[in-house]
PDB file of C-alpha atoms in Angstrom:
ATOM      1  CA  UNK C   1     118.263 137.079 141.982  1.00  0.00           C
ATOM      2  CA  UNK C   2     121.445 135.155 142.098  1.00  0.00           C
ATOM      3  CA  UNK C   3     122.515 132.871 145.013  1.00  0.00           C
ATOM      4  CA  UNK C   4     125.744 131.753 145.570  1.00  0.00           C
ATOM      5  CA  UNK C   5     126.482 127.850 145.631  1.00  0.00           C
ATOM      6  CA  UNK C   6     129.298 127.147 148.234  1.00  0.00           C
ATOM      7  CA  UNK C   7     132.621 126.115 146.647  1.00  0.00           C
ATOM      8  CA  UNK C   8     134.533 123.562 148.700  1.00  0.00           C
ATOM      9  CA  UNK C   9     136.617 125.129 151.491  1.00  0.00           C
ATOM     10  CA  UNK C  10     139.803 124.028 149.719  1.00  0.00           C
ATOM     11  CA  UNK C  11     138.889 126.119 146.751  1.00  0.00           C
ATOM     12  CA  UNK C  12     137.889 129.113 148.751  1.00  0.00           C
ATOM     13  CA  UNK C  13     139.193 129.010 152.198  1.00  0.00           C
ATOM     14  CA  UNK C  14     138.568 132.749 153.022  1.00  0.00           C
ATOM     15  CA  UNK C  15     135.449 135.076 151.623  1.00  0.00           C
ATOM     16  CA  UNK C  16     135.163 138.767 152.016  1.00  0.00           C
ATOM     17  CA  UNK C  17     131.417 140.126 152.781  1.00  0.00           C
ATOM     18  CA  UNK C  18     130.482 143.579 152.223  1.00  0.00           C
ATOM     19  CA  UNK C  19     126.861 144.746 153.477  1.00  0.00           C
ATOM     20  CA  UNK C  20     126.789 142.113 156.094  1.00  0.00           C
ATOM     21  CA  UNK C  21     125.031 141.275 159.174  1.00  0.00           C
ATOM     22  CA  UNK C  22     124.980 138.435 161.685  1.00  0.00           C
ATOM     23  CA  UNK C  23     122.027 136.740 163.508  1.00  0.00           C
ATOM     24  CA  UNK C  24     121.650 134.453 166.063  1.00  0.00           C
ATOM     25  CA  UNK C  25     119.161 131.477 165.284  1.00  0.00           C
ATOM     26  CA  UNK C  26     117.855 128.178 166.660  1.00  0.00           C
ATOM     27  CA  UNK C  27     118.296 125.694 164.026  1.00  0.00           C
ATOM     28  CA  UNK C  28     116.237 122.448 164.490  1.00  0.00           C
ATOM     29  CA  UNK C  29     119.356 120.128 164.124  1.00  0.00           C
ATOM     30  CA  UNK C  30     121.492 121.880 166.780  1.00  0.00           C
ATOM     31  CA  UNK C  31     121.562 121.511 170.513  1.00  0.00           C
ATOM     32  CA  UNK C  32     122.097 125.300 170.934  1.00  0.00           C
ATOM     33  CA  UNK C  33     121.576 128.473 169.109  1.00  0.00           C
ATOM     34  CA  UNK C  34     124.012 129.216 166.154  1.00  0.00           C
ATOM     35  CA  UNK C  35     125.264 132.594 164.753  1.00  0.00           C
ATOM     36  CA  UNK C  36     125.157 133.031 160.926  1.00  0.00           C
ATOM     37  CA  UNK C  37     126.838 135.753 158.670  1.00  0.00           C
ATOM     38  CA  UNK C  38     124.730 136.962 155.759  1.00  0.00           C
ATOM     39  CA  UNK C  39     126.213 139.510 153.234  1.00  0.00           C
ATOM     40  CA  UNK C  40     127.057 140.146 149.789  1.00  0.00           C
ATOM     41  CA  UNK C  41     130.247 138.822 147.727  1.00  0.00           C
ATOM     42  CA  UNK C  42     131.003 141.392 145.728  1.00  0.00           C
ATOM     43  CA  UNK C  43     133.474 139.690 143.676  1.00  0.00           C
ATOM     44  CA  UNK C  44     130.870 137.080 142.707  1.00  0.00           C
ATOM     45  CA  UNK C  45     127.884 139.520 142.589  1.00  0.00           C
ATOM     46  CA  UNK C  46     125.714 137.548 144.835  1.00  0.00           C
ATOM     47  CA  UNK C  47     124.517 137.166 148.356  1.00  0.00           C
ATOM     48  CA  UNK C  48     125.683 134.226 150.926  1.00  0.00           C
ATOM     49  CA  UNK C  49     124.723 132.813 154.290  1.00  0.00           C
ATOM     50  CA  UNK C  50     127.611 131.307 156.268  1.00  0.00           C
ATOM     51  CA  UNK C  51     127.542 128.152 158.241  1.00  0.00           C
ATOM     52  CA  UNK C  52     127.512 128.247 161.777  1.00  0.00           C
ATOM     53  CA  UNK C  53     130.072 130.712 163.271  1.00  0.00           C
ATOM     54  CA  UNK C  54     132.840 128.656 165.466  1.00  0.00           C
ATOM     55  CA  UNK C  55     135.094 131.633 166.523  1.00  0.00           C
ATOM     56  CA  UNK C  56     135.426 135.290 166.276  1.00  0.00           C
ATOM     57  CA  UNK C  57     138.942 136.646 165.760  1.00  0.00           C
ATOM     58  CA  UNK C  58     138.693 140.021 167.364  1.00  0.00           C
ATOM     59  CA  UNK C  59     142.330 140.933 166.333  1.00  0.00           C
ATOM     60  CA  UNK C  60     141.724 140.579 162.800  1.00  0.00           C
ATOM     61  CA  UNK C  61     137.870 141.307 162.518  1.00  0.00           C
ATOM     62  CA  UNK C  62     137.485 137.902 160.896  1.00  0.00           C
ATOM     63  CA  UNK C  63     135.238 134.896 161.535  1.00  0.00           C
ATOM     64  CA  UNK C  64     135.798 131.138 161.211  1.00  0.00           C
ATOM     65  CA  UNK C  65     132.795 129.013 160.589  1.00  0.00           C
ATOM     66  CA  UNK C  66     132.429 125.417 161.769  1.00  0.00           C
ATOM     67  CA  UNK C  67     133.304 124.481 158.157  1.00  0.00           C
ATOM     68  CA  UNK C  68     136.618 126.027 158.707  1.00  0.00           C
ATOM     69  CA  UNK C  69     136.170 128.672 156.144  1.00  0.00           C
ATOM     70  CA  UNK C  70     137.193 132.247 157.143  1.00  0.00           C
ATOM     71  CA  UNK C  71     135.081 135.331 156.568  1.00  0.00           C
ATOM     72  CA  UNK C  72     136.600 138.822 156.393  1.00  0.00           C
ATOM     73  CA  UNK C  73     134.604 142.028 156.299  1.00  0.00           C
ATOM     74  CA  UNK C  74     134.720 144.835 154.088  1.00  0.00           C
ATOM     75  CA  UNK C  75     133.101 148.300 155.032  1.00  0.00           C
ATOM     76  CA  UNK C  76     130.468 148.744 157.686  1.00  0.00           C
ATOM     77  CA  UNK C  77     127.649 146.281 158.299  1.00  0.00           C
ATOM     78  CA  UNK C  78     124.644 146.578 156.179  1.00  0.00           C
ATOM     79  CA  UNK C  79     122.111 145.026 153.998  1.00  0.00           C
ATOM     80  CA  UNK C  80     120.652 145.124 150.645  1.00  0.00           C
ATOM     81  CA  UNK C  81     117.513 143.532 148.821  1.00  0.00           C
ATOM     82  CA  UNK C  82     119.412 140.919 147.419  1.00  0.00           C
ATOM     83  CA  UNK C  83     120.931 139.970 150.959  1.00  0.00           C
ATOM     84  CA  UNK C  84     117.620 140.243 152.717  1.00  0.00           C
ATOM     85  CA  UNK C  85     115.896 138.167 150.025  1.00  0.00           C
ATOM     86  CA  UNK C  86     118.601 135.132 150.699  1.00  0.00           C
ATOM     87  CA  UNK C  87     118.493 135.561 154.366  1.00  0.00           C
ATOM     88  CA  UNK C  88     114.477 135.173 154.213  1.00  0.00           C
ATOM     89  CA  UNK C  89     114.643 132.106 151.919  1.00  0.00           C
ATOM     90  CA  UNK C  90     117.335 130.563 154.187  1.00  0.00           C
ATOM     91  CA  UNK C  91     115.131 131.019 157.136  1.00  0.00           C
ATOM     92  CA  UNK C  92     112.454 129.170 155.493  1.00  0.00           C
ATOM     93  CA  UNK C  93     114.642 126.461 153.954  1.00  0.00           C
ATOM     94  CA  UNK C  94     116.233 125.639 157.373  1.00  0.00           C
ATOM     95  CA  UNK C  95     113.029 126.233 159.520  1.00  0.00           C
ATOM     96  CA  UNK C  96     114.933 128.503 161.888  1.00  0.00           C
ATOM     97  CA  UNK C  97     113.836 130.796 164.498  1.00  0.00           C
ATOM     98  CA  UNK C  98     115.666 134.219 164.486  1.00  0.00           C
ATOM     99  CA  UNK C  99     116.501 134.951 168.118  1.00  0.00           C
ATOM    100  CA  UNK C 100     118.610 138.335 167.850  1.00  0.00           C
ATOM    101  CA  UNK C 101     120.920 140.046 165.869  1.00  0.00           C
ATOM    102  CA  UNK C 102     124.837 139.578 166.672  1.00  0.00           C
ATOM    103  CA  UNK C 103     126.480 142.069 164.427  1.00  0.00           C
ATOM    104  CA  UNK C 104     127.401 144.159 167.460  1.00  0.00           C
ATOM    105  CA  UNK C 105     128.722 140.945 169.376  1.00  0.00           C
ATOM    106  CA  UNK C 106     130.816 139.912 166.390  1.00  0.00           C
ATOM    107  CA  UNK C 107     132.266 143.498 166.109  1.00  0.00           C
ATOM    108  CA  UNK C 108     132.990 143.449 169.908  1.00  0.00           C
ATOM    109  CA  UNK C 109     134.894 139.942 169.512  1.00  0.00           C
ATOM    110  CA  UNK C 110     132.108 138.094 171.374  1.00  0.00           C
ATOM    111  CA  UNK C 111     131.976 134.340 171.016  1.00  0.00           C
ATOM    112  CA  UNK C 112     129.247 132.234 170.112  1.00  0.00           C
ATOM    113  CA  UNK C 113     128.120 129.086 172.189  1.00  0.00           C
ATOM    114  CA  UNK C 114     129.639 125.900 171.203  1.00  0.00           C
ATOM    115  CA  UNK C 115     127.280 123.787 169.226  1.00  0.00           C
ATOM    116  CA  UNK C 116     126.715 120.261 168.098  1.00  0.00           C
ATOM    117  CA  UNK C 117     124.639 118.625 165.678  1.00  0.00           C
ATOM    118  CA  UNK C 118     121.863 116.499 167.340  1.00  0.00           C
ATOM    119  CA  UNK C 119     120.470 114.876 164.419  1.00  0.00           C
ATOM    120  CA  UNK C 120     120.904 114.766 160.468  1.00  0.00           C
ATOM    121  CA  UNK C 121     118.412 116.770 158.583  1.00  0.00           C
ATOM    122  CA  UNK C 122     116.060 114.598 156.208  1.00  0.00           C
TER     123      UNK C 122
END
């Protein structure tokens, strides 16, 4: 299974996800629940979990994360075994609690709550 190592925003400011979903989670280092995308990068042939979603662009069906990266979607939401495996691994690594799926919220143009880092992970 191949996991994608994030390239700097300056090198790849926009990413296209296929077979994607969005989830609201409670991450220990944030003061409010965060939304994250998980999906498959067809061009790189690997799965990806985004940083926290900052803004949903309902007019373009794109999402911008707290890092400034833009995610666009290709096709309907979905999941595959590689995406599911990365999502499970990411949850364990970051000690998150999954609160709910927010895929429909994103498709409907709803916005996540603003979040702030409350302590550095260590």
